[in-house]
Amino acid sequence: MEAFYQTVATFCFTLLGLWWGVVQFRHADWMGDPNWRRMAYSVQLSLIVPGAMSLGAQTAGEVKIIWRLVFVVTCGLGIVAQVYLSQATRHHPYRGWFLRNGRWMMAGVYALIAVVAFAPEIAQQLDPKLTALQVEGLLLTLVVFLSVSFVWDLLAEPKE
């Protein structure tokens, strides 16, 4: 599992760096409008949260309470990011499906991750061979998919 979380962290933080480059190219367009700025920031958080979760899973070692706390806290931040994003897309003529609707899927997945982190014995009920970190890894894969979809959705939006 360590290689998985290492790969996810590297992937998320690499995309974050690339995202910052994109924001610089669209800086004048996005930073002048509070809704666009909020969407760009929410996409950034969508990359930071799974990256931070992956770092927490790696640094915990045998101390399970560390990764559990990191996952619960970062999931809370992830849910806040999705609510923040909903404020931007509610009053904006943005047409991208993932940024308008996928945020609720993302918030739901974050909630599931937080539940498993809070009560890791739930993983055993799915399959006795699964560890909680494996279940979290599967859910985190979905978070990364949605995050990349958010990035694409905002990038593909044509200039007004």
GROMACS .gro file of C-alpha atoms in nm:
model
  160
    1MET     CA    1   0.000   0.000   0.000
    2GLU     CA    2   0.292   0.234   0.059
    3ALA     CA    3   0.375   0.238  -0.314
    4PHE     CA    4   0.011   0.318  -0.394
    5TYR     CA    5  -0.005   0.614  -0.156
    6GLN     CA    6   0.338   0.733  -0.271
    7THR     CA    7   0.218   0.727  -0.632
    8VAL     CA    8  -0.105   0.911  -0.548
    9ALA     CA    9   0.082   1.180  -0.355
   10THR     CA   10   0.331   1.229  -0.639
   11PHE     CA   11   0.053   1.239  -0.898
   12CYS     CA   12  -0.160   1.489  -0.704
   13PHE     CA   13   0.123   1.726  -0.623
   14THR     CA   14   0.256   1.710  -0.981
   15LEU     CA   15  -0.090   1.798  -1.110
   16LEU     CA   16  -0.109   2.076  -0.851
   17GLY     CA   17   0.212   2.228  -0.988
   18LEU     CA   18   0.077   2.205  -1.341
   19TRP     CA   19  -0.251   2.356  -1.223
   20TRP     CA   20  -0.066   2.656  -1.083
   21GLY     CA   21   0.087   2.702  -1.428
   22VAL     CA   22  -0.258   2.693  -1.587
   23VAL     CA   23  -0.388   2.947  -1.338
   24GLN     CA   24  -0.104   3.180  -1.438
   25PHE     CA   25  -0.209   3.157  -1.804
   26ARG     CA   26  -0.572   3.238  -1.718
   27HIS     CA   27  -0.485   3.466  -1.425
   28ALA     CA   28  -0.642   3.783  -1.567
   29ASP     CA   29  -0.965   3.603  -1.660
   30TRP     CA   30  -1.005   3.400  -1.344
   31MET     CA   31  -0.873   3.627  -1.072
   32GLY     CA   32  -1.087   3.921  -1.181
   33ASP     CA   33  -1.409   3.730  -1.118
   34PRO     CA   34  -1.480   3.597  -0.766
   35ASN     CA   35  -1.667   3.292  -0.899
   36TRP     CA   36  -1.387   3.190  -1.138
   37ARG     CA   37  -1.132   3.249  -0.863
   38ARG     CA   38  -1.337   3.029  -0.629
   39MET     CA   39  -1.359   2.754  -0.893
   40ALA     CA   40  -0.984   2.766  -0.955
   41TYR     CA   41  -0.916   2.749  -0.582
   42SER     CA   42  -1.160   2.461  -0.537
   43VAL     CA   43  -0.983   2.265  -0.810
   44GLN     CA   44  -0.656   2.330  -0.628
   45LEU     CA   45  -0.807   2.193  -0.306
   46SER     CA   46  -0.935   1.891  -0.498
   47LEU     CA   47  -0.572   1.808  -0.573
   48ILE     CA   48  -0.424   1.902  -0.235
   49VAL     CA   49  -0.667   1.694  -0.028
   50PRO     CA   50  -0.593   1.350  -0.180
   51GLY     CA   51  -0.222   1.438  -0.188
   52ALA     CA   52  -0.227   1.523   0.183
   53MET     CA   53  -0.424   1.207   0.260
   54SER     CA   54  -0.163   1.001   0.079
   55LEU     CA   55   0.121   1.168   0.267
   56GLY     CA   56  -0.061   1.099   0.594
   57ALA     CA   57  -0.102   0.732   0.504
   58GLN     CA   58   0.271   0.706   0.432
   59THR     CA   59   0.397   0.883   0.740
   60ALA     CA   60   0.171   0.699   0.984
   61GLY     CA   61   0.369   0.376   0.975
   62GLU     CA   62   0.228   0.145   1.238
   63VAL     CA   63   0.059   0.429   1.428
   64LYS     CA   64  -0.291   0.392   1.284
   65ILE     CA   65  -0.437   0.688   1.468
   66ILE     CA   66  -0.220   0.922   1.258
   67TRP     CA   67  -0.357   0.821   0.918
   68ARG     CA   68  -0.706   0.804   1.061
   69LEU     CA   69  -0.684   1.160   1.194
   70VAL     CA   70  -0.528   1.288   0.873
   71PHE     CA   71  -0.803   1.125   0.667
   72VAL     CA   72  -1.086   1.260   0.884
   73VAL     CA   73  -0.945   1.614   0.890
   74THR     CA   74  -0.862   1.627   0.519
   75CYS     CA   75  -1.202   1.482   0.429
   76GLY     CA   76  -1.361   1.760   0.631
   77LEU     CA   77  -1.155   2.011   0.433
   78GLY     CA   78  -1.251   1.834   0.111
   79ILE     CA   79  -1.620   1.861   0.193
   80VAL     CA   80  -1.576   2.230   0.275
   81ALA     CA   81  -1.401   2.275  -0.062
   82GLN     CA   82  -1.696   2.119  -0.241
   83VAL     CA   83  -1.942   2.347  -0.062
   84TYR     CA   84  -1.717   2.640  -0.149
   85LEU     CA   85  -1.726   2.528  -0.513
   86SER     CA   86  -2.104   2.504  -0.506
   87GLN     CA   87  -2.117   2.874  -0.415
   88ALA     CA   88  -1.918   2.958  -0.728
   89THR     CA   89  -2.115   2.746  -0.971
   90ARG     CA   90  -2.457   2.843  -0.836
   91HIS     CA   91  -2.440   3.202  -0.967
   92HIS     CA   92  -2.222   3.152  -1.269
   93PRO     CA   93  -2.307   3.058  -1.627
   94TYR     CA   94  -2.050   2.779  -1.617
   95ARG     CA   95  -2.149   2.480  -1.830
   96GLY     CA   96  -1.913   2.207  -1.710
   97TRP     CA   97  -2.092   1.901  -1.570
   98PHE     CA   98  -1.827   1.785  -1.324
   99LEU     CA   99  -1.778   2.120  -1.158
  100ARG     CA  100  -2.154   2.170  -1.126
  101ASN     CA  101  -2.263   1.818  -1.026
  102GLY     CA  102  -1.954   1.612  -0.952
  103ARG     CA  103  -1.888   1.814  -0.637
  104TRP     CA  104  -2.173   1.630  -0.463
  105MET     CA  105  -2.026   1.293  -0.563
  106MET     CA  106  -1.690   1.411  -0.430
  107ALA     CA  107  -1.844   1.526  -0.101
  108GLY     CA  108  -2.011   1.185  -0.068
  109VAL     CA  109  -1.686   0.998  -0.131
  110TYR     CA  110  -1.508   1.220   0.122
  111ALA     CA  111  -1.779   1.137   0.374
  112LEU     CA  112  -1.730   0.762   0.309
  113ILE     CA  113  -1.355   0.796   0.353
  114ALA     CA  114  -1.406   0.981   0.681
  115VAL     CA  115  -1.646   0.712   0.805
  116VAL     CA  116  -1.398   0.432   0.728
  117ALA     CA  117  -1.117   0.630   0.891
  118PHE     CA  118  -1.331   0.691   1.198
  119ALA     CA  119  -1.449   0.328   1.216
  120PRO     CA  120  -1.195   0.111   1.029
  121GLU     CA  121  -1.374  -0.210   1.128
  122ILE     CA  122  -1.623  -0.127   0.851
  123ALA     CA  123  -1.361  -0.245   0.600
  124GLN     CA  124  -1.370  -0.591   0.755
  125GLN     CA  125  -1.745  -0.610   0.695
  126LEU     CA  126  -1.694  -0.560   0.322
  127ASP     CA  127  -1.436  -0.836   0.301
  128PRO     CA  128  -1.236  -0.984   0.591
  129LYS     CA  129  -0.923  -0.980   0.374
  130LEU     CA  130  -0.938  -0.604   0.318
  131THR     CA  131  -0.763  -0.358   0.544
  132ALA     CA  132  -0.907  -0.016   0.610
  133LEU     CA  133  -0.621   0.146   0.415
  134GLN     CA  134  -0.705  -0.071   0.114
  135VAL     CA  135  -1.069   0.041   0.122
  136GLU     CA  136  -0.949   0.398   0.165
  137GLY     CA  137  -0.720   0.349  -0.133
  138LEU     CA  138  -1.011   0.238  -0.351
  139LEU     CA  139  -1.215   0.540  -0.243
  140LEU     CA  140  -0.914   0.767  -0.290
  141THR     CA  141  -0.884   0.640  -0.648
  142LEU     CA  142  -1.236   0.770  -0.708
  143VAL     CA  143  -1.141   1.104  -0.550
  144VAL     CA  144  -0.840   1.134  -0.783
  145PHE     CA  145  -1.059   1.051  -1.084
  146LEU     CA  146  -1.308   1.320  -0.987
  147SER     CA  147  -1.027   1.569  -0.916
  148VAL     CA  148  -0.874   1.517  -1.260
  149SER     CA  149  -1.221   1.552  -1.410
  150PHE     CA  150  -1.261   1.885  -1.229
  151VAL     CA  151  -0.929   2.002  -1.374
  152TRP     CA  152  -1.032   1.902  -1.725
  153ASP     CA  153  -1.378   2.051  -1.690
  154LEU     CA  154  -1.245   2.391  -1.592
  155LEU     CA  155  -0.970   2.381  -1.856
  156ALA     CA  156  -1.215   2.289  -2.131
  157GLU     CA  157  -1.445   2.584  -2.053
  158PRO     CA  158  -1.411   2.829  -2.341
  159LYS     CA  159  -1.322   3.191  -2.274
  160GLU     CA  160  -1.623   3.419  -2.269
   0.00000   0.00000   0.00000
